[in-house]
Amino acid sequence: MAGWRGEADRWWAQVLGVLAAAMHTGGVFPASHFDHVGIVAVAGAAAPVVYGPSGTRPALRHMLEHAGSAGALDAGHLAALLGPRAGRVLGPAWYGYATAGSLPAMQDRRVRPLTGADLPLLARLHEQTPRAEREESGTAGLPAFGCLEDDVLLSVACLGMWREMPTIGVLTHPQARHRGLAPAVVSAAARAGLTRRPVVQYRARRANTASIAVAERAGFTHYCDGLIIDLIP
């Protein structure tokens, strides 16, 4: 498949060790190198990809039958199919991608790259944000782009790399939300990420509808939902 979806297909296939076509045909993929069970439900695919250690094959088949489609992964029900081996559940998470053509032409003079001298401002923003939000945000440090007013960092988007894929983390001051700041900094970080790869990834908890809305406003298109279930030895 051409375009950004083809790029996303190839990346996910490499991460999971499957053929790119499998991202849209779906199915069960047991392999000895997995240490967890996972589900990747690509939007519009015939079935999700369900993978895990070879010894979990029967459970993987049941999970494939019950997984549903992207946006409909029931974490609790799917974890229960693993019985006593089910451990920590991560997700479901929303994954979207942006390209140079999908990013809006957002011009906000307050948005600029951050430097080492700005890290105290980032630390201050973290202090003013609930712990759960800052831990989920993925805004650990540079490279980053921020929106500042009167030397106060109101919103930040950090650019990271996960298995050679540029990813975005974003955090906005609780009192500065709903002003369009988050999409502006996300777009700036995404443009920087596109110098490393033709697509940039945005990940958010499926339950975090505000974060997903930011991604969509910044030009990201939904690709899949993902769920990971750690296994108890």
mmCIF file of C-alpha atoms in Angstrom:
data_model
loop_
_atom_site.group_PDB
_atom_site.id
_atom_site.type_symbol
_atom_site.label_atom_id
_atom_site.label_comp_id
_atom_site.label_asym_id
_atom_site.label_seq_id
_atom_site.Cartn_x
_atom_site.Cartn_y
_atom_site.Cartn_z
ATOM 1 C CA MET A 1 0.000 0.000 0.000
ATOM 2 C CA ALA A 2 1.409 3.366 -1.019
ATOM 3 C CA GLY A 3 1.677 6.518 1.053
ATOM 4 C CA TRP A 4 1.741 6.944 4.793
ATOM 5 C CA ARG A 5 -0.307 3.799 5.447
ATOM 6 C CA GLY A 6 2.249 1.714 3.615
ATOM 7 C CA GLU A 7 5.010 3.270 5.717
ATOM 8 C CA ALA A 8 3.058 2.522 8.898
ATOM 9 C CA ASP A 9 2.379 -1.037 7.713
ATOM 10 C CA ARG A 10 6.073 -1.664 7.131
ATOM 11 C CA TRP A 11 7.090 -0.244 10.493
ATOM 12 C CA TRP A 12 4.553 -2.291 12.453
ATOM 13 C CA ALA A 13 5.421 -5.415 10.463
ATOM 14 C CA GLN A 14 9.094 -4.959 11.316
ATOM 15 C CA VAL A 15 8.336 -4.428 15.002
ATOM 16 C CA LEU A 16 6.120 -7.534 15.170
ATOM 17 C CA GLY A 17 8.138 -9.711 12.810
ATOM 18 C CA VAL A 18 5.317 -10.321 10.319
ATOM 19 C CA LEU A 19 4.720 -9.537 6.663
ATOM 20 C CA ALA A 20 3.387 -6.053 5.930
ATOM 21 C CA ALA A 21 0.270 -7.561 4.353
ATOM 22 C CA ALA A 22 -0.573 -9.188 7.691
ATOM 23 C CA MET A 23 -1.395 -5.791 9.168
ATOM 24 C CA HIS A 24 -4.553 -5.780 7.041
ATOM 25 C CA THR A 25 -5.364 -9.467 6.806
ATOM 26 C CA GLY A 26 -4.891 -9.980 10.547
ATOM 27 C CA GLY A 27 -4.582 -13.332 12.250
ATOM 28 C CA VAL A 28 -2.727 -15.145 15.034
ATOM 29 C CA PHE A 29 1.058 -14.879 15.123
ATOM 30 C CA PRO A 30 2.731 -16.920 17.888
ATOM 31 C CA ALA A 31 6.511 -16.702 18.240
ATOM 32 C CA SER A 32 9.034 -17.597 20.907
ATOM 33 C CA HIS A 33 10.617 -14.126 21.054
ATOM 34 C CA PHE A 34 7.488 -12.428 22.442
ATOM 35 C CA ASP A 35 7.358 -11.884 26.214
ATOM 36 C CA HIS A 36 3.807 -10.476 26.219
ATOM 37 C CA VAL A 37 0.532 -10.784 24.363
ATOM 38 C CA GLY A 38 -0.548 -7.978 22.086
ATOM 39 C CA ILE A 39 -3.312 -6.952 19.721
ATOM 40 C CA VAL A 40 -2.978 -4.440 16.885
ATOM 41 C CA ALA A 41 -6.309 -3.567 15.284
ATOM 42 C CA VAL A 42 -5.694 -1.581 12.107
ATOM 43 C CA ALA A 43 -8.580 0.617 11.023
ATOM 44 C CA GLY A 44 -10.431 -1.027 8.159
ATOM 45 C CA ALA A 45 -8.492 -4.310 8.361
ATOM 46 C CA ALA A 46 -10.202 -7.652 7.887
ATOM 47 C CA ALA A 47 -9.127 -8.729 11.385
ATOM 48 C CA PRO A 48 -6.679 -7.609 14.068
ATOM 49 C CA VAL A 49 -3.160 -8.956 14.463
ATOM 50 C CA VAL A 50 -2.913 -11.012 17.665
ATOM 51 C CA TYR A 51 0.543 -12.098 18.772
ATOM 52 C CA GLY A 52 2.312 -13.648 21.736
ATOM 53 C CA PRO A 53 4.534 -16.512 22.886
ATOM 54 C CA SER A 54 3.994 -19.846 21.186
ATOM 55 C CA GLY A 55 2.621 -21.374 24.381
ATOM 56 C CA THR A 56 -0.314 -18.965 24.393
ATOM 57 C CA ARG A 57 -1.597 -20.044 20.970
ATOM 58 C CA PRO A 58 -5.044 -21.305 22.199
ATOM 59 C CA ALA A 59 -5.645 -18.059 24.068
ATOM 60 C CA LEU A 60 -4.501 -16.032 21.067
ATOM 61 C CA ARG A 61 -7.116 -17.725 18.910
ATOM 62 C CA HIS A 62 -9.851 -16.901 21.421
ATOM 63 C CA MET A 63 -8.624 -13.306 21.577
ATOM 64 C CA LEU A 64 -8.797 -13.028 17.799
ATOM 65 C CA GLU A 65 -12.434 -14.161 17.916
ATOM 66 C CA HIS A 66 -13.312 -11.597 20.601
ATOM 67 C CA ALA A 67 -11.055 -8.681 19.692
ATOM 68 C CA GLY A 68 -13.465 -6.687 17.556
ATOM 69 C CA SER A 69 -12.193 -3.790 15.472
ATOM 70 C CA ALA A 70 -10.074 -0.695 15.994
ATOM 71 C CA GLY A 71 -11.647 1.466 18.655
ATOM 72 C CA ALA A 72 -13.519 -1.474 20.194
ATOM 73 C CA LEU A 73 -10.837 -3.370 22.135
ATOM 74 C CA ASP A 74 -12.215 -4.483 25.508
ATOM 75 C CA ALA A 75 -9.055 -4.721 27.618
ATOM 76 C CA GLY A 76 -10.627 -6.437 30.606
ATOM 77 C CA HIS A 77 -12.421 -9.087 28.599
ATOM 78 C CA LEU A 78 -9.407 -9.856 26.424
ATOM 79 C CA ALA A 79 -7.076 -10.116 29.417
ATOM 80 C CA ALA A 80 -9.498 -12.532 31.086
ATOM 81 C CA LEU A 81 -9.048 -14.925 28.153
ATOM 82 C CA LEU A 82 -5.453 -15.445 29.301
ATOM 83 C CA GLY A 83 -6.627 -16.642 32.695
ATOM 84 C CA PRO A 84 -4.084 -16.523 35.547
ATOM 85 C CA ARG A 85 -1.243 -15.596 33.212
ATOM 86 C CA ALA A 86 -2.652 -12.122 32.550
ATOM 87 C CA GLY A 87 -0.610 -9.385 34.192
ATOM 88 C CA ARG A 88 -0.433 -5.642 33.668
ATOM 89 C CA VAL A 89 -2.593 -4.324 30.833
ATOM 90 C CA LEU A 90 -1.354 -1.399 28.741
ATOM 91 C CA GLY A 91 -3.984 0.276 26.594
ATOM 92 C CA PRO A 92 -5.906 0.228 24.488
ATOM 93 C CA ALA A 93 -3.940 3.004 22.824
ATOM 94 C CA TRP A 94 -4.737 5.116 19.777
ATOM 95 C CA TYR A 95 -2.006 5.421 17.130
ATOM 96 C CA GLY A 96 -2.056 8.059 14.438
ATOM 97 C CA TYR A 97 0.383 9.277 11.786
ATOM 98 C CA ALA A 98 1.130 12.582 10.118
ATOM 99 C CA THR A 99 3.015 13.473 6.940
ATOM 100 C CA ALA A 100 4.276 16.718 5.480
ATOM 101 C CA GLY A 101 1.066 16.972 3.484
ATOM 102 C CA SER A 102 -1.272 16.439 6.432
ATOM 103 C CA LEU A 103 0.196 18.993 8.842
ATOM 104 C CA PRO A 104 -1.726 22.279 8.952
ATOM 105 C CA ALA A 105 0.030 25.564 8.256
ATOM 106 C CA MET A 106 -0.089 26.723 11.864
ATOM 107 C CA GLN A 107 1.857 29.922 12.405
ATOM 108 C CA ASP A 108 2.098 30.930 16.052
ATOM 109 C CA ARG A 109 4.927 33.302 16.841
ATOM 110 C CA ARG A 110 4.950 32.111 20.440
ATOM 111 C CA VAL A 111 6.034 28.596 19.378
ATOM 112 C CA ARG A 112 9.772 27.986 19.112
ATOM 113 C CA PRO A 113 12.354 25.249 19.663
ATOM 114 C CA LEU A 114 13.431 24.899 23.269
ATOM 115 C CA THR A 115 17.070 24.864 24.365
ATOM 116 C CA GLY A 116 18.878 23.673 27.450
ATOM 117 C CA ALA A 117 18.306 27.086 28.996
ATOM 118 C CA ASP A 118 14.534 26.423 28.817
ATOM 119 C CA LEU A 119 14.599 23.159 30.782
ATOM 120 C CA PRO A 120 13.786 24.931 34.090
ATOM 121 C CA LEU A 121 10.616 26.208 32.418
ATOM 122 C CA LEU A 122 9.740 22.640 31.433
ATOM 123 C CA ALA A 123 10.373 21.493 35.005
ATOM 124 C CA ARG A 124 8.072 24.257 36.235
ATOM 125 C CA LEU A 125 5.329 23.150 33.823
ATOM 126 C CA HIS A 126 5.671 19.608 35.161
ATOM 127 C CA GLU A 127 5.287 20.896 38.728
ATOM 128 C CA GLN A 128 2.049 22.657 37.783
ATOM 129 C CA THR A 129 0.519 19.605 36.086
ATOM 130 C CA PRO A 130 -1.070 16.555 37.775
ATOM 131 C CA ARG A 131 1.414 13.700 38.114
ATOM 132 C CA ALA A 132 -0.578 11.209 36.042
ATOM 133 C CA GLU A 133 -0.809 13.674 33.151
ATOM 134 C CA ARG A 134 2.876 14.535 33.074
ATOM 135 C CA GLU A 135 3.884 10.868 33.315
ATOM 136 C CA GLU A 136 1.632 9.992 30.388
ATOM 137 C CA SER A 137 2.735 12.994 28.350
ATOM 138 C CA GLY A 138 6.192 11.761 27.361
ATOM 139 C CA THR A 139 7.676 15.248 27.725
ATOM 140 C CA ALA A 140 11.003 14.319 29.281
ATOM 141 C CA GLY A 141 13.331 16.761 27.532
ATOM 142 C CA LEU A 142 14.890 17.929 24.292
ATOM 143 C CA PRO A 143 14.321 18.150 21.383
ATOM 144 C CA ALA A 144 11.131 20.013 22.158
ATOM 145 C CA PHE A 145 8.978 22.867 20.942
ATOM 146 C CA GLY A 146 7.162 25.188 23.296
ATOM 147 C CA CYS A 147 4.604 27.959 23.386
ATOM 148 C CA LEU A 148 5.690 30.713 25.744
ATOM 149 C CA GLU A 149 4.048 33.837 27.108
ATOM 150 C CA ASP A 150 5.972 36.231 29.339
ATOM 151 C CA ASP A 151 8.694 33.622 29.867
ATOM 152 C CA VAL A 152 6.149 31.032 31.022
ATOM 153 C CA LEU A 153 5.986 27.716 29.174
ATOM 154 C CA LEU A 154 2.300 27.073 28.527
ATOM 155 C CA SER A 155 2.508 24.070 26.211
ATOM 156 C CA VAL A 156 5.277 21.759 25.053
ATOM 157 C CA ALA A 157 5.673 18.952 22.522
ATOM 158 C CA CYS A 158 8.736 16.724 22.779
ATOM 159 C CA LEU A 159 10.121 14.691 19.906
ATOM 160 C CA GLY A 160 11.278 11.183 20.723
ATOM 161 C CA MET A 161 12.299 8.057 18.833
ATOM 162 C CA TRP A 162 10.759 4.624 19.410
ATOM 163 C CA ARG A 163 12.282 1.820 17.346
ATOM 164 C CA GLU A 164 13.379 4.312 14.695
ATOM 165 C CA MET A 165 9.952 5.964 14.535
ATOM 166 C CA PRO A 166 9.629 9.672 15.490
ATOM 167 C CA THR A 167 6.998 10.061 18.213
ATOM 168 C CA ILE A 168 5.361 13.047 19.876
ATOM 169 C CA GLY A 169 4.662 13.753 23.540
ATOM 170 C CA VAL A 170 2.658 16.810 24.548
ATOM 171 C CA LEU A 171 1.711 18.622 27.751
ATOM 172 C CA THR A 172 -0.239 21.847 28.314
ATOM 173 C CA HIS A 173 -0.675 23.861 31.485
ATOM 174 C CA PRO A 174 -4.118 23.094 32.987
ATOM 175 C CA GLN A 175 -5.094 26.786 32.845
ATOM 176 C CA ALA A 176 -3.974 27.235 29.234
ATOM 177 C CA ARG A 177 -6.013 24.519 27.571
ATOM 178 C CA HIS A 178 -8.677 24.922 24.870
ATOM 179 C CA ARG A 179 -6.686 27.753 23.269
ATOM 180 C CA GLY A 180 -5.195 25.809 20.388
ATOM 181 C CA LEU A 181 -1.711 25.752 21.910
ATOM 182 C CA ALA A 182 -1.246 21.979 21.967
ATOM 183 C CA PRO A 183 -1.918 21.425 18.230
ATOM 184 C CA ALA A 184 0.517 24.247 17.441
ATOM 185 C CA VAL A 185 3.436 22.757 19.382
ATOM 186 C CA VAL A 186 2.613 19.229 18.182
ATOM 187 C CA SER A 187 2.698 20.392 14.562
ATOM 188 C CA ALA A 188 6.067 22.072 15.132
ATOM 189 C CA ALA A 189 7.539 18.928 16.688
ATOM 190 C CA ALA A 190 6.061 16.772 13.942
ATOM 191 C CA ARG A 191 7.726 18.871 11.250
ATOM 192 C CA ALA A 192 11.052 18.290 12.949
ATOM 193 C CA GLY A 193 10.301 14.563 13.134
ATOM 194 C CA LEU A 194 9.668 14.437 9.397
ATOM 195 C CA THR A 195 13.343 15.174 8.801
ATOM 196 C CA ARG A 196 14.006 11.682 10.194
ATOM 197 C CA ARG A 197 11.263 9.631 8.548
ATOM 198 C CA PRO A 198 8.371 10.228 6.073
ATOM 199 C CA VAL A 199 5.807 9.785 8.875
ATOM 200 C CA VAL A 200 5.568 10.765 12.532
ATOM 201 C CA GLN A 201 3.635 8.800 15.135
ATOM 202 C CA TYR A 202 1.303 10.039 17.875
ATOM 203 C CA ARG A 203 0.160 7.682 20.617
ATOM 204 C CA ALA A 204 -2.492 8.289 23.267
ATOM 205 C CA ARG A 205 -4.647 6.235 25.571
ATOM 206 C CA ARG A 206 -7.911 5.515 23.780
ATOM 207 C CA ALA A 207 -9.702 6.878 26.853
ATOM 208 C CA ASN A 208 -7.847 10.204 26.558
ATOM 209 C CA THR A 209 -10.192 11.805 24.056
ATOM 210 C CA ALA A 210 -8.689 15.263 24.622
ATOM 211 C CA SER A 211 -5.245 14.064 23.534
ATOM 212 C CA ILE A 212 -6.677 12.317 20.479
ATOM 213 C CA ALA A 213 -8.496 15.526 19.528
ATOM 214 C CA VAL A 214 -5.178 17.398 19.710
ATOM 215 C CA ALA A 215 -3.595 14.831 17.386
ATOM 216 C CA GLU A 216 -6.388 15.124 14.848
ATOM 217 C CA ARG A 217 -6.261 18.924 14.884
ATOM 218 C CA ALA A 218 -2.504 18.729 14.343
ATOM 219 C CA GLY A 219 -2.931 16.618 11.202
ATOM 220 C CA PHE A 220 -2.613 13.050 12.480
ATOM 221 C CA THR A 221 -4.837 10.322 11.038
ATOM 222 C CA HIS A 222 -5.857 7.211 12.985
ATOM 223 C CA TYR A 223 -4.066 4.042 11.908
ATOM 224 C CA CYS A 224 -4.716 1.452 14.623
ATOM 225 C CA ASP A 225 -5.506 0.678 18.229
ATOM 226 C CA GLY A 226 -3.048 -1.386 20.234
ATOM 227 C CA LEU A 227 -3.279 -3.406 23.437
ATOM 228 C CA ILE A 228 -0.476 -5.104 25.388
ATOM 229 C CA ILE A 229 -0.960 -7.634 28.190
ATOM 230 C CA ASP A 230 2.083 -8.582 30.225
ATOM 231 C CA LEU A 231 2.374 -12.243 31.118
ATOM 232 C CA ILE A 232 2.901 -13.588 34.610
ATOM 233 C CA PRO A 233 5.592 -16.310 34.514
#
